Amino acid sequence: TAVLGSRQMPGAEWFPGARLNYAEHALRHATAERPAIVFAGETAGPAEVSWAELCRRVGAMTEHLRGLGVKKGDAVVGYVTNSPEAVVAFLAAASLGAVWSSCAPDLAPDSVVDRLGQLQPVVLFAVDGVRYAGKEHDRSDVVAQLRQAMPSVRHTVWISNLRGGERPPAGVDALAYEDLLVGDAEPTFEQVPFDHPLWALYTSGTTGIPKGIVHGHGGTVLEQLKAAAFHQEIRPESRLFWYTTTGWTMWNIVVSGLLLGATITLYDGSPLYPDPGALWRLADEAKLDMMGASPAYLQASEKAGLVPSRHFDLSALESLGMVGAPLPLSGYRWVYDNVGEDVFLAVGSGGTDVCSGLVCANVLLPVRAGEIQAPALGVRAEAWDAAGTPVVGEVGELVVTQPMPSMPLHFWNDPDGRRYHDAYFDVYPGVWRQGDWMTVHASGGVTIHGRSDATLNRDGVRMGTAEIYQTVEALPEVAEALVVGAERPDGAYFMPLFVALSAGAELDDRLRGAIEAAIRTHVSPRHVPDEIVAVPGIPHTLTGKKLEVPLKQLFLGRPIEQAVNLGAVDRPDLVRHLADLATAYITNGSIR
């Protein structure tokens, strides 16, 4: 009955009266001319699932879930790998109007329950184990723990990932995934309101229980069609890939390539096994025309001496996507020198919050090193100063001043909307604040400087962390860096820099001097670190973001159990090591 029933943020009402189903839009392009899914892993090359077979599997799975009593509004969840099985389970749940949510099997059991348990799911899809970096990891015991910790689960569907289609082990109360694929029922689709919940995604959970971000069928369909068709130029004949797990919003975005009839490509395993060329090899073998990765993967490829255009056949590759962290200037140059002069480098920034981009690539504009090309279509993204005034040519808070269709419907278990409001609207009333520093350039392009809550504020000069990383990590001796600025109660400001060194490198006086000189010359003399400390590695969230805010909390004296959820990070041992250094600083006034 209207495009926007209400413009108020939060709570904008899009297309009141409209009804649809995401899964129907995802399957309406079925064709015999090309596959729906290409799937590969560490031990197997690309295999295909046809559109006809995908539709058959989804139809059968939908009927079996309906027979198990799953109905509109129920939660169906997955402890699953990036695989066709996960896609089928999701589309079947969406067909019924059920809410989907998933976690990758590398997540600790307590962290899985912190996420999926919030939804009180009725069905759990779970793998028996995973393969990663050449090793097999059995997860049978974890599945049993999940069942015990989530008593709302009425049925567990066992996916035999390690054991090649074996039945659930004796004594395991579970249904075999293959049994739910029996039948030839045509897919059926429950028509739901535009704002009916489709899936729940999660904040990183590094500083507390993750917040469940709920997106709707209609907003997701519109936003993903726009982002894929216009910003990424995905076409029905495209082969789309992004390295991701089922616990990151990029998985949902990749699956949404089906909305345009594109072939989605899934990969399960380490991007660095058996060597850093794994994803470039996949691009070669699967003939990808759109490939997505992270700046960290580019760094690993560069440090390994790879020249992808020389070592692999990338003649089909048209665009290379980059999200997850700011891409340094050197990354832009490396792509065009080593991947291909004609590749479209599609850099963007957005996030789980909107399951899309806020500032994005634009195929009609030139690629400028260090810049994202423009705000996304339909997104009124601006940089604001502390007074709420738009600024150009200087760093400000990334805000969105008008509603967009895929803003969250709500947070799970947030009946009065307080947590949702406080997450995005507590600084500028009625205006979305993303929590990133951004500069809008005169060209119209933008630069993302990192999280505003991890800002380095020394002597009143505020700076994002990205510039520090870009400069320090360009040194061949430094594999990765992490910087933190902590305001002490006595008014002092302590800014240490932690560096993980490349193989064979040593943090001696020469290297310390080189790091300080690089920061002084290329970043700011005010932001030369107080101490430079070598560490065994840099910890990240499970979606690859550096643990800047939790580390800052440690250096402000917050106990580790309050500052960080160790189940939501890739290397808890590294967090404990940094916590010990923080304690040493608080106790002695120095890390060393």
Coordinates of C-alpha atoms in Angstrom, one line a residue:
T1 CA 0.0 0.0 0.0
A2 CA 3.1 2.3 0.2
V3 CA 6.8 2.3 -0.3
L4 CA 7.5 3.7 3.2
G5 CA 4.7 3.5 5.7
S6 CA 7.0 5.2 8.2
R7 CA 10.4 6.8 7.8
Q8 CA 11.2 6.8 11.6
M9 CA 14.5 5.2 12.5
P10 CA 14.6 2.8 14.2
G11 CA 11.4 1.2 13.0
A12 CA 11.0 2.3 9.4
E13 CA 8.1 0.3 7.7
W14 CA 8.8 -0.7 4.2
F15 CA 6.2 -1.8 1.7
P16 CA 3.3 -2.4 4.1
G17 CA 0.9 -5.0 2.7
A18 CA 3.4 -6.7 0.4
R19 CA 3.9 -10.5 0.7
L20 CA 6.7 -12.7 -0.7
N21 CA 9.2 -15.4 0.1
Y22 CA 13.0 -15.2 -0.3
A23 CA 13.3 -18.8 -1.3
E24 CA 10.8 -18.4 -4.1
H25 CA 12.9 -15.6 -5.5
A26 CA 16.1 -17.7 -5.1
L27 CA 14.8 -20.6 -7.1
R28 CA 12.7 -18.9 -9.8
H29 CA 15.7 -18.7 -12.2
A30 CA 16.1 -22.5 -12.4
T31 CA 17.7 -23.5 -15.8
A32 CA 19.4 -26.4 -17.4
E33 CA 22.0 -24.1 -19.0
R34 CA 24.3 -23.8 -16.0
P35 CA 24.7 -25.1 -12.4
A36 CA 23.2 -23.5 -9.4
I37 CA 26.1 -24.4 -7.0
V38 CA 29.8 -25.2 -7.5
F39 CA 31.4 -26.7 -4.4
A40 CA 35.0 -27.5 -3.5
G41 CA 37.0 -28.4 -0.5
E42 CA 40.6 -29.2 0.6
T43 CA 40.3 -32.8 -0.6
A44 CA 38.1 -32.4 -3.7
G45 CA 38.0 -30.3 -6.8
P46 CA 34.9 -28.4 -7.9
A47 CA 31.7 -30.4 -8.2
E48 CA 28.3 -29.1 -9.4
V49 CA 24.7 -29.1 -8.2
S50 CA 22.2 -28.4 -11.0
W51 CA 19.3 -26.1 -10.6
A52 CA 16.9 -29.0 -11.1
E53 CA 18.7 -31.0 -8.3
L54 CA 18.7 -28.0 -6.0
C55 CA 15.0 -27.4 -6.5
R56 CA 14.3 -31.1 -5.9
R57 CA 16.4 -31.2 -2.7
V58 CA 14.7 -28.0 -1.4
G59 CA 11.3 -29.3 -2.2
A60 CA 11.9 -32.7 -0.4
M61 CA 13.6 -31.0 2.6
T62 CA 10.7 -28.6 2.9
E63 CA 8.1 -31.4 3.0
H64 CA 10.1 -33.4 5.5
L65 CA 10.6 -30.3 7.8
R66 CA 6.8 -29.6 7.5
G67 CA 6.2 -33.2 8.5
L68 CA 8.4 -32.7 11.6
G69 CA 6.1 -29.9 12.6
V70 CA 8.2 -26.9 11.6
K71 CA 5.9 -23.9 11.0
K72 CA 6.2 -20.2 10.2
G73 CA 8.1 -18.3 12.9
D74 CA 10.0 -21.4 14.2
A75 CA 13.7 -21.3 14.4
V76 CA 15.8 -23.8 12.3
V77 CA 19.5 -23.6 12.9
G78 CA 22.7 -25.1 11.5
Y79 CA 26.1 -26.0 13.0
V80 CA 27.3 -26.5 9.4
T81 CA 30.1 -26.1 7.0
N82 CA 30.0 -24.0 3.8
S83 CA 28.3 -26.6 1.7
P84 CA 25.3 -27.4 -0.5
E85 CA 23.8 -29.1 2.5
A86 CA 23.7 -25.8 4.4
V87 CA 22.1 -23.9 1.4
V88 CA 19.4 -26.6 1.1
A89 CA 18.6 -26.5 4.8
F90 CA 18.4 -22.7 4.8
L91 CA 16.2 -22.5 1.7
A92 CA 13.8 -25.1 3.0
A93 CA 13.5 -23.3 6.3
A94 CA 12.9 -20.0 4.5
S95 CA 10.3 -21.7 2.2
L96 CA 8.2 -22.5 5.4
G97 CA 8.6 -19.0 6.8
A98 CA 10.9 -20.4 9.6
V99 CA 13.8 -18.3 10.9
W100 CA 17.3 -19.6 9.9
S101 CA 20.6 -19.1 11.7
S102 CA 23.9 -20.8 11.4
C103 CA 27.4 -21.1 13.0
A104 CA 30.6 -22.5 11.6
P105 CA 31.9 -25.7 13.3
D106 CA 35.1 -23.9 14.3
L107 CA 33.2 -22.0 17.0
A108 CA 33.5 -23.2 20.6
P109 CA 30.4 -25.0 21.9
D110 CA 29.5 -22.3 24.5
S111 CA 29.7 -19.7 21.8
V112 CA 27.4 -21.7 19.5
V113 CA 24.9 -21.9 22.4
D114 CA 25.3 -18.2 23.1
R115 CA 24.2 -17.6 19.5
L116 CA 21.8 -20.3 18.4
G117 CA 20.4 -21.0 21.8
Q118 CA 18.8 -17.5 22.0
L119 CA 16.4 -18.5 19.2
Q120 CA 15.1 -21.6 21.0
P121 CA 15.4 -23.6 17.8
V122 CA 13.2 -26.6 17.1
V123 CA 15.5 -28.3 14.5
L124 CA 19.3 -28.4 14.5
F125 CA 21.3 -29.4 11.4
A126 CA 24.8 -30.5 12.5
V127 CA 27.9 -31.9 10.9
D128 CA 29.8 -34.8 12.3
G129 CA 33.1 -33.0 11.8
V130 CA 35.3 -30.8 9.6
R131 CA 38.4 -30.8 7.6
Y132 CA 40.7 -27.8 8.0
A133 CA 44.4 -27.2 7.0
G134 CA 44.8 -30.9 6.2
K135 CA 43.4 -32.2 9.4
E136 CA 40.1 -33.9 10.4
H137 CA 38.3 -32.7 13.5
D138 CA 35.5 -34.8 14.8
R139 CA 32.6 -32.8 16.2
S140 CA 30.3 -35.6 17.4
D141 CA 30.8 -34.8 21.1
V142 CA 30.1 -31.1 20.4
V143 CA 26.8 -31.9 18.7
A144 CA 25.8 -33.9 21.8
Q145 CA 26.7 -30.9 24.0
L146 CA 24.6 -28.6 21.8
R147 CA 21.6 -30.9 22.1
Q148 CA 21.9 -31.0 25.8
A149 CA 22.3 -27.2 26.1
M150 CA 19.4 -26.4 23.7
P151 CA 16.4 -28.4 25.1
S152 CA 14.1 -26.7 22.6
V153 CA 15.5 -28.8 19.8
R154 CA 13.0 -31.5 18.9
H155 CA 15.0 -33.0 16.0
T156 CA 18.6 -33.1 15.0
V157 CA 19.6 -33.7 11.4
W158 CA 22.9 -35.5 11.1
I159 CA 25.2 -34.4 8.2
S160 CA 27.9 -36.9 7.6
N161 CA 30.7 -34.5 6.4
L162 CA 33.7 -36.6 7.4
R163 CA 32.4 -40.1 6.9
G164 CA 30.9 -39.8 3.4
G165 CA 27.2 -40.4 4.0
E166 CA 27.3 -42.7 6.9
R167 CA 24.2 -43.1 9.1
P168 CA 24.2 -41.4 12.5
P169 CA 26.2 -43.5 15.0
A170 CA 24.4 -46.0 17.2
G171 CA 23.0 -44.3 20.2
V172 CA 22.7 -40.9 18.6
D173 CA 19.2 -39.6 18.4
A174 CA 19.3 -38.0 15.0
L175 CA 17.8 -38.1 11.5
A176 CA 20.1 -38.7 8.6
Y177 CA 20.3 -35.7 6.3
E178 CA 20.0 -38.0 3.2
D179 CA 16.7 -39.4 4.5
L180 CA 15.2 -35.8 4.3
L181 CA 16.1 -35.6 0.6
V182 CA 13.9 -38.5 -0.4
G183 CA 11.1 -37.5 -2.6
D184 CA 10.3 -35.4 -5.7
A185 CA 8.0 -32.7 -4.2
E186 CA 8.0 -29.4 -5.9
P187 CA 9.1 -26.5 -3.7
T188 CA 6.3 -24.7 -2.0
F189 CA 6.6 -21.2 -0.5
E190 CA 4.8 -19.7 2.4
Q191 CA 3.9 -16.1 1.5
V192 CA 5.0 -13.9 4.4
P193 CA 4.8 -10.1 5.1
F194 CA 7.7 -8.0 3.8
D195 CA 9.1 -7.7 7.3
H196 CA 8.8 -11.3 8.3
P197 CA 12.0 -12.6 9.9
L198 CA 14.3 -14.5 7.4
W199 CA 17.5 -15.1 9.4
A200 CA 19.3 -14.0 12.5
L201 CA 23.0 -13.0 12.3
Y202 CA 25.2 -12.0 15.2
T203 CA 27.5 -9.3 16.4
S204 CA 31.1 -10.6 17.0
G205 CA 30.4 -11.4 20.6
T206 CA 33.9 -10.6 21.7
T207 CA 32.8 -8.3 24.6
G208 CA 29.6 -10.1 25.7
I209 CA 26.7 -12.3 24.6
P210 CA 26.3 -11.7 20.8
K211 CA 23.3 -9.8 19.8
G212 CA 21.0 -11.6 17.3
I213 CA 20.4 -9.2 14.4
V214 CA 17.1 -10.1 12.6
H215 CA 16.6 -9.3 8.9
G216 CA 13.4 -9.7 6.9
H217 CA 12.5 -11.5 3.7
G218 CA 11.6 -8.3 1.7
G219 CA 14.4 -6.1 2.8
T220 CA 17.0 -8.8 2.1
V221 CA 15.6 -9.6 -1.3
L222 CA 15.7 -5.9 -2.4
E223 CA 19.1 -5.1 -0.9
Q224 CA 20.8 -8.2 -2.2
L225 CA 19.4 -7.8 -5.7
K226 CA 20.6 -4.2 -5.7
A227 CA 24.1 -5.0 -4.4
A228 CA 24.7 -8.0 -6.6
A229 CA 23.2 -6.6 -9.9
F230 CA 24.4 -3.0 -9.7
H231 CA 27.5 -2.9 -7.5
Q232 CA 29.0 -6.2 -8.3
E233 CA 27.5 -6.6 -11.8
I234 CA 26.5 -10.2 -11.1
R235 CA 24.6 -11.7 -14.0
P236 CA 22.8 -15.0 -14.5
E237 CA 25.9 -16.5 -16.2
S238 CA 28.2 -15.2 -13.4
R239 CA 30.1 -17.6 -11.1
L240 CA 30.2 -15.8 -7.7
F241 CA 32.6 -16.7 -4.9
W242 CA 33.6 -15.2 -1.6
Y243 CA 35.7 -16.9 1.0
T244 CA 33.6 -17.2 4.1
T245 CA 32.1 -19.6 6.7
T246 CA 28.5 -20.1 7.6
G247 CA 29.0 -17.8 10.6
W248 CA 29.8 -14.6 8.7
T249 CA 27.4 -12.4 6.8
M250 CA 29.3 -13.0 3.6
W251 CA 27.8 -16.5 3.5
N252 CA 24.3 -15.0 3.4
I253 CA 25.4 -12.6 0.7
V254 CA 27.0 -15.3 -1.5
V255 CA 23.8 -17.5 -1.2
S256 CA 21.8 -14.4 -2.3
G257 CA 23.6 -14.7 -5.7
L258 CA 20.9 -17.2 -6.4
L259 CA 18.4 -14.3 -6.5
L260 CA 19.9 -13.3 -9.8
G261 CA 20.2 -16.8 -11.2
A262 CA 24.0 -16.8 -10.8
T263 CA 26.1 -19.8 -10.0
I264 CA 27.3 -19.6 -6.4
T265 CA 30.6 -21.2 -5.5
L266 CA 31.3 -22.6 -2.1
Y267 CA 34.6 -23.6 -0.5
D268 CA 35.1 -25.4 2.7
G269 CA 38.6 -25.4 4.3
S270 CA 41.6 -23.2 4.9
P271 CA 42.4 -20.4 2.4
L272 CA 46.1 -21.1 3.0
Y273 CA 46.1 -25.0 2.5
P274 CA 48.0 -26.6 1.1
D275 CA 49.5 -23.2 0.3
P276 CA 48.4 -19.5 0.0
G277 CA 47.5 -20.1 -3.6
A278 CA 44.4 -22.2 -2.6
L279 CA 41.8 -19.6 -3.5
W280 CA 43.6 -18.5 -6.7
R281 CA 43.7 -22.2 -7.7
L282 CA 39.9 -22.4 -7.1
A283 CA 39.4 -19.3 -9.3
D284 CA 41.3 -21.1 -12.0
E285 CA 39.6 -24.4 -11.7
A286 CA 36.0 -23.1 -11.2
K287 CA 36.5 -20.3 -13.8
L288 CA 35.3 -17.7 -11.4
D289 CA 34.4 -14.3 -12.8
M290 CA 33.8 -12.7 -9.4
M291 CA 36.0 -13.7 -6.4
G292 CA 35.9 -12.2 -2.9
A293 CA 38.5 -12.4 -0.2
S294 CA 40.0 -10.2 2.6
P295 CA 42.9 -7.8 2.7
A296 CA 44.6 -10.4 5.0
Y297 CA 44.5 -13.0 2.2
L298 CA 46.1 -10.5 -0.2
Q299 CA 48.8 -9.9 2.4
A300 CA 49.4 -13.7 2.7
S301 CA 49.6 -14.1 -1.1
E302 CA 52.1 -11.2 -1.3
K303 CA 54.3 -12.4 1.5
A304 CA 54.4 -15.9 -0.2
G305 CA 55.7 -14.3 -3.4
L306 CA 52.6 -15.2 -5.4
V307 CA 51.9 -13.7 -8.8
P308 CA 48.4 -15.1 -9.3
S309 CA 48.2 -13.9 -13.0
R310 CA 51.3 -15.8 -13.7
H311 CA 50.8 -18.9 -11.6
F312 CA 47.1 -19.5 -12.5
D313 CA 44.7 -19.0 -15.4
L314 CA 42.5 -16.1 -14.2
S315 CA 41.3 -15.2 -17.7
A316 CA 37.7 -15.5 -16.6
L317 CA 38.1 -13.3 -13.5
E318 CA 36.4 -9.9 -14.0
S319 CA 36.2 -8.5 -10.4
L320 CA 37.9 -9.0 -7.1
G321 CA 35.9 -8.1 -4.0
M322 CA 37.5 -6.9 -0.7
V323 CA 35.7 -6.4 2.6
G324 CA 36.4 -7.2 6.3
A325 CA 39.0 -4.6 6.9
P326 CA 40.4 -1.4 5.3
L327 CA 42.5 -2.2 2.2
P328 CA 45.8 -0.4 2.4
L329 CA 47.2 1.5 -0.6
S330 CA 49.8 -1.3 -1.1
G331 CA 46.9 -3.7 -1.6
Y332 CA 45.4 -1.8 -4.5
R333 CA 48.8 -1.7 -6.2
W334 CA 49.5 -5.3 -5.6
V335 CA 46.2 -6.4 -7.2
Y336 CA 46.8 -4.4 -10.4
D337 CA 50.4 -5.5 -10.6
N338 CA 49.9 -9.2 -9.8
V339 CA 46.2 -10.2 -10.4
G340 CA 45.4 -8.3 -13.6
E341 CA 45.3 -4.8 -15.1
D342 CA 41.7 -5.3 -16.2
V343 CA 40.3 -6.7 -13.0
F344 CA 37.7 -4.5 -11.3
L345 CA 38.8 -4.1 -7.6
A346 CA 35.5 -3.9 -5.8
V347 CA 36.2 -2.6 -2.3
G348 CA 33.3 -2.0 0.1
S349 CA 32.3 -1.6 3.8
G350 CA 29.1 -2.4 5.5
G351 CA 28.5 -5.3 7.7
T352 CA 26.4 -7.9 9.5
D353 CA 24.2 -5.1 10.8
V354 CA 22.6 -4.6 7.3
C355 CA 23.9 -7.7 5.6
S356 CA 25.1 -5.5 2.8
G357 CA 27.3 -2.6 2.0
L358 CA 27.0 1.0 3.1
V359 CA 29.8 2.3 0.9
C360 CA 30.5 0.2 -2.2
A361 CA 32.2 -0.3 -5.5
N362 CA 30.7 1.4 -8.5
V363 CA 31.5 -0.1 -12.0
L364 CA 30.9 3.3 -13.6
L365 CA 33.6 5.1 -11.6
P366 CA 37.4 4.8 -11.7
V367 CA 39.2 2.9 -9.0
R368 CA 41.4 5.2 -6.9
A369 CA 44.0 3.6 -4.6
G370 CA 42.9 4.1 -0.9
E371 CA 39.3 4.9 -1.7
I372 CA 36.0 3.1 -1.8
Q373 CA 34.2 4.6 -4.8
A374 CA 30.9 5.8 -3.4
P375 CA 28.0 5.4 -1.0
A376 CA 25.8 2.4 -2.0
L377 CA 22.8 3.1 -4.1
G378 CA 19.8 4.1 -1.9
V379 CA 22.1 4.7 1.1
R380 CA 22.4 8.2 2.5
A381 CA 25.8 7.7 4.0
E382 CA 27.7 10.7 5.3
A383 CA 30.7 11.5 7.6
W384 CA 29.6 13.6 10.6
D385 CA 31.6 15.5 13.2
A386 CA 30.7 15.4 16.9
A387 CA 28.1 18.1 16.5
G388 CA 26.2 16.2 13.8
T389 CA 27.4 18.3 10.9
P390 CA 28.4 16.6 7.6
V391 CA 32.1 17.0 6.8
V392 CA 34.1 16.6 3.6
G393 CA 37.9 16.1 3.5
E394 CA 38.2 15.2 7.2
V395 CA 37.5 12.2 9.4
G396 CA 34.0 11.8 10.8
E397 CA 31.6 9.2 12.0
L398 CA 30.0 7.1 9.3
V399 CA 26.3 7.7 9.6
V400 CA 23.2 6.8 7.5
T401 CA 20.5 9.5 7.6
Q402 CA 17.7 7.8 5.8
P403 CA 16.3 4.2 6.3
M404 CA 17.4 1.4 4.0
P405 CA 15.3 -1.8 3.5
S406 CA 17.8 -4.2 5.1
M407 CA 18.3 -2.4 8.4
P408 CA 17.4 -4.9 11.2
L409 CA 13.8 -5.5 12.0
H410 CA 15.0 -5.9 15.6
F411 CA 17.4 -7.7 17.9
W412 CA 16.4 -11.1 19.2
N413 CA 15.1 -11.0 22.8
D414 CA 14.9 -7.2 22.8
P415 CA 11.2 -6.6 23.3
D416 CA 11.4 -2.9 24.0
G417 CA 14.0 -2.2 21.3
R418 CA 16.4 -0.7 23.8
R419 CA 19.5 -2.7 22.8
Y420 CA 18.8 -2.0 19.1
H421 CA 18.5 1.7 19.8
D422 CA 21.6 1.9 21.9
A423 CA 23.7 0.0 19.3
Y424 CA 23.1 2.5 16.5
F425 CA 21.0 5.5 17.5
D426 CA 22.3 6.6 20.9
V427 CA 24.8 9.2 19.6
Y428 CA 22.7 10.9 16.9
P429 CA 19.0 10.5 17.6
G430 CA 17.1 9.2 14.6
V431 CA 20.3 8.7 12.6
W432 CA 22.2 5.4 12.2
R433 CA 25.8 5.5 13.5
Q434 CA 27.8 2.6 12.1
G435 CA 30.8 2.9 14.5
D436 CA 33.4 3.4 11.7
W437 CA 35.6 6.5 11.0
M438 CA 35.2 7.7 7.4
T439 CA 36.5 10.5 5.2
V440 CA 34.4 11.7 2.3
H441 CA 36.7 13.0 -0.4
A442 CA 35.9 15.8 -2.9
S443 CA 35.8 13.2 -5.6
G444 CA 32.8 11.6 -3.9
G445 CA 34.9 8.6 -2.9
V446 CA 35.4 7.5 0.7
T447 CA 38.1 6.1 3.0
I448 CA 37.3 3.9 6.0
H449 CA 39.8 4.3 8.8
G450 CA 38.7 1.6 11.2
R451 CA 36.4 1.3 14.2
S452 CA 35.6 4.6 15.9
D453 CA 35.5 2.9 19.3
A454 CA 39.1 1.8 18.8
T455 CA 40.2 5.3 17.9
L456 CA 43.7 6.5 18.8
N457 CA 43.3 9.8 20.5
R458 CA 46.7 11.2 21.5
D459 CA 47.0 14.8 22.6
G460 CA 43.6 15.5 21.0
V461 CA 44.6 14.2 17.6
R462 CA 42.2 11.4 16.7
M463 CA 43.2 8.7 14.2
G464 CA 41.9 5.4 13.0
T465 CA 44.1 2.3 13.3
A466 CA 44.1 1.4 9.6
E467 CA 46.8 4.0 8.8
I468 CA 49.1 2.4 11.4
Y469 CA 48.6 -1.1 10.0
Q470 CA 49.0 0.0 6.4
T471 CA 52.4 1.5 7.2
V472 CA 53.8 -1.1 9.7
E473 CA 52.6 -4.2 7.8
A474 CA 54.3 -2.9 4.6
L475 CA 57.6 -3.7 6.3
P476 CA 58.8 -7.1 5.2
E477 CA 59.7 -8.1 8.7
V478 CA 56.2 -7.6 10.1
A479 CA 53.5 -10.2 9.3
E480 CA 50.8 -8.4 11.2
A481 CA 50.3 -5.6 13.8
L482 CA 47.8 -4.6 16.5
V483 CA 47.8 -1.1 18.1
V484 CA 45.8 0.1 21.1
G485 CA 45.4 3.5 22.8
A486 CA 44.4 3.4 26.5
E487 CA 43.4 6.4 28.5
R488 CA 44.7 5.9 32.1
P489 CA 42.9 7.2 35.2
D490 CA 45.8 9.6 35.9
G491 CA 45.3 11.3 32.6
A492 CA 48.2 9.5 30.9
Y493 CA 47.8 7.9 27.5
F494 CA 49.5 4.6 26.7
M495 CA 49.8 3.4 23.1
P496 CA 51.6 0.1 22.6
L497 CA 52.1 -1.6 19.2
F498 CA 52.2 -5.4 19.1
V499 CA 53.9 -7.0 16.1
A500 CA 53.9 -10.6 14.8
L501 CA 57.1 -11.0 12.9
S502 CA 57.7 -12.7 9.6
A503 CA 59.7 -15.9 9.7
G504 CA 63.4 -15.3 10.6
A505 CA 62.8 -11.7 11.6
E506 CA 63.9 -10.3 15.0
L507 CA 62.6 -7.3 16.9
D508 CA 66.0 -5.6 17.5
D509 CA 66.8 -1.9 17.8
R510 CA 67.2 -1.6 14.0
L511 CA 63.6 -2.9 13.4
R512 CA 62.2 -0.8 16.2
G513 CA 63.8 2.2 14.7
A514 CA 62.5 1.4 11.2
I515 CA 58.9 1.0 12.6
E516 CA 59.0 4.2 14.5
A517 CA 60.5 6.1 11.5
A518 CA 57.8 4.7 9.1
I519 CA 55.0 5.8 11.5
R520 CA 56.6 9.2 12.0
T521 CA 57.0 9.8 8.3
H522 CA 53.9 8.2 6.8
V523 CA 51.3 8.5 9.6
S524 CA 51.9 11.1 12.4
P525 CA 54.8 11.9 14.8
R526 CA 52.2 12.0 17.6
H527 CA 51.3 8.4 17.0
V528 CA 54.7 6.8 17.3
P529 CA 54.0 4.0 19.9
D530 CA 55.2 4.1 23.5
E531 CA 56.4 0.5 23.2
I532 CA 56.8 -2.0 20.4
V533 CA 56.4 -5.6 21.5
A534 CA 56.9 -8.8 19.6
V535 CA 54.1 -11.3 20.1
P536 CA 53.5 -14.9 18.8
G537 CA 50.5 -13.8 16.7
I538 CA 47.6 -11.4 16.5
P539 CA 44.2 -12.6 17.7
H540 CA 41.0 -12.0 15.6
T541 CA 37.3 -12.5 15.8
L542 CA 36.1 -15.5 13.9
T543 CA 35.2 -13.2 11.0
G544 CA 38.8 -12.0 10.8
K545 CA 38.7 -8.7 12.6
K546 CA 41.5 -7.7 14.9
L547 CA 40.6 -7.6 18.6
E548 CA 41.2 -3.9 19.1
V549 CA 38.4 -3.0 21.5
P550 CA 38.8 -6.0 23.9
L551 CA 42.5 -5.4 24.0
K552 CA 41.9 -1.8 24.9
Q553 CA 39.6 -2.9 27.7
L554 CA 42.4 -5.2 29.0
F555 CA 44.8 -2.2 29.2
L556 CA 42.2 -0.2 31.1
G557 CA 42.3 -2.9 33.7
R558 CA 39.2 -4.9 32.9
P559 CA 39.5 -8.6 33.8
I560 CA 39.9 -10.9 30.8
E561 CA 36.6 -12.8 31.5
Q562 CA 34.7 -9.5 31.3
A563 CA 36.7 -7.9 28.4
V564 CA 36.5 -10.8 25.9
N565 CA 34.5 -13.9 25.1
L566 CA 37.3 -16.4 24.4
G567 CA 35.0 -18.7 22.6
A568 CA 34.5 -16.0 19.9
V569 CA 38.1 -15.6 18.9
D570 CA 40.4 -17.6 16.7
R571 CA 43.3 -17.9 19.2
P572 CA 42.4 -17.7 22.9
D573 CA 46.0 -18.4 23.8
L574 CA 47.1 -15.1 22.1
V575 CA 44.5 -13.2 24.0
R576 CA 45.7 -14.7 27.3
H577 CA 49.3 -13.7 26.4
L578 CA 48.2 -10.1 25.7
A579 CA 46.2 -10.1 28.9
D580 CA 49.4 -11.0 30.8
L581 CA 51.2 -8.1 29.1
A582 CA 48.3 -5.7 30.1
T583 CA 48.6 -6.9 33.7
A584 CA 52.3 -6.3 33.6
Y585 CA 51.7 -2.8 32.4
I586 CA 49.1 -2.0 35.0
T587 CA 51.3 -3.4 37.7
N588 CA 54.7 -2.0 36.7
G589 CA 54.0 0.8 34.3
S590 CA 55.7 -1.0 31.4
I591 CA 55.2 -4.1 29.3
R592 CA 58.8 -5.0 29.0

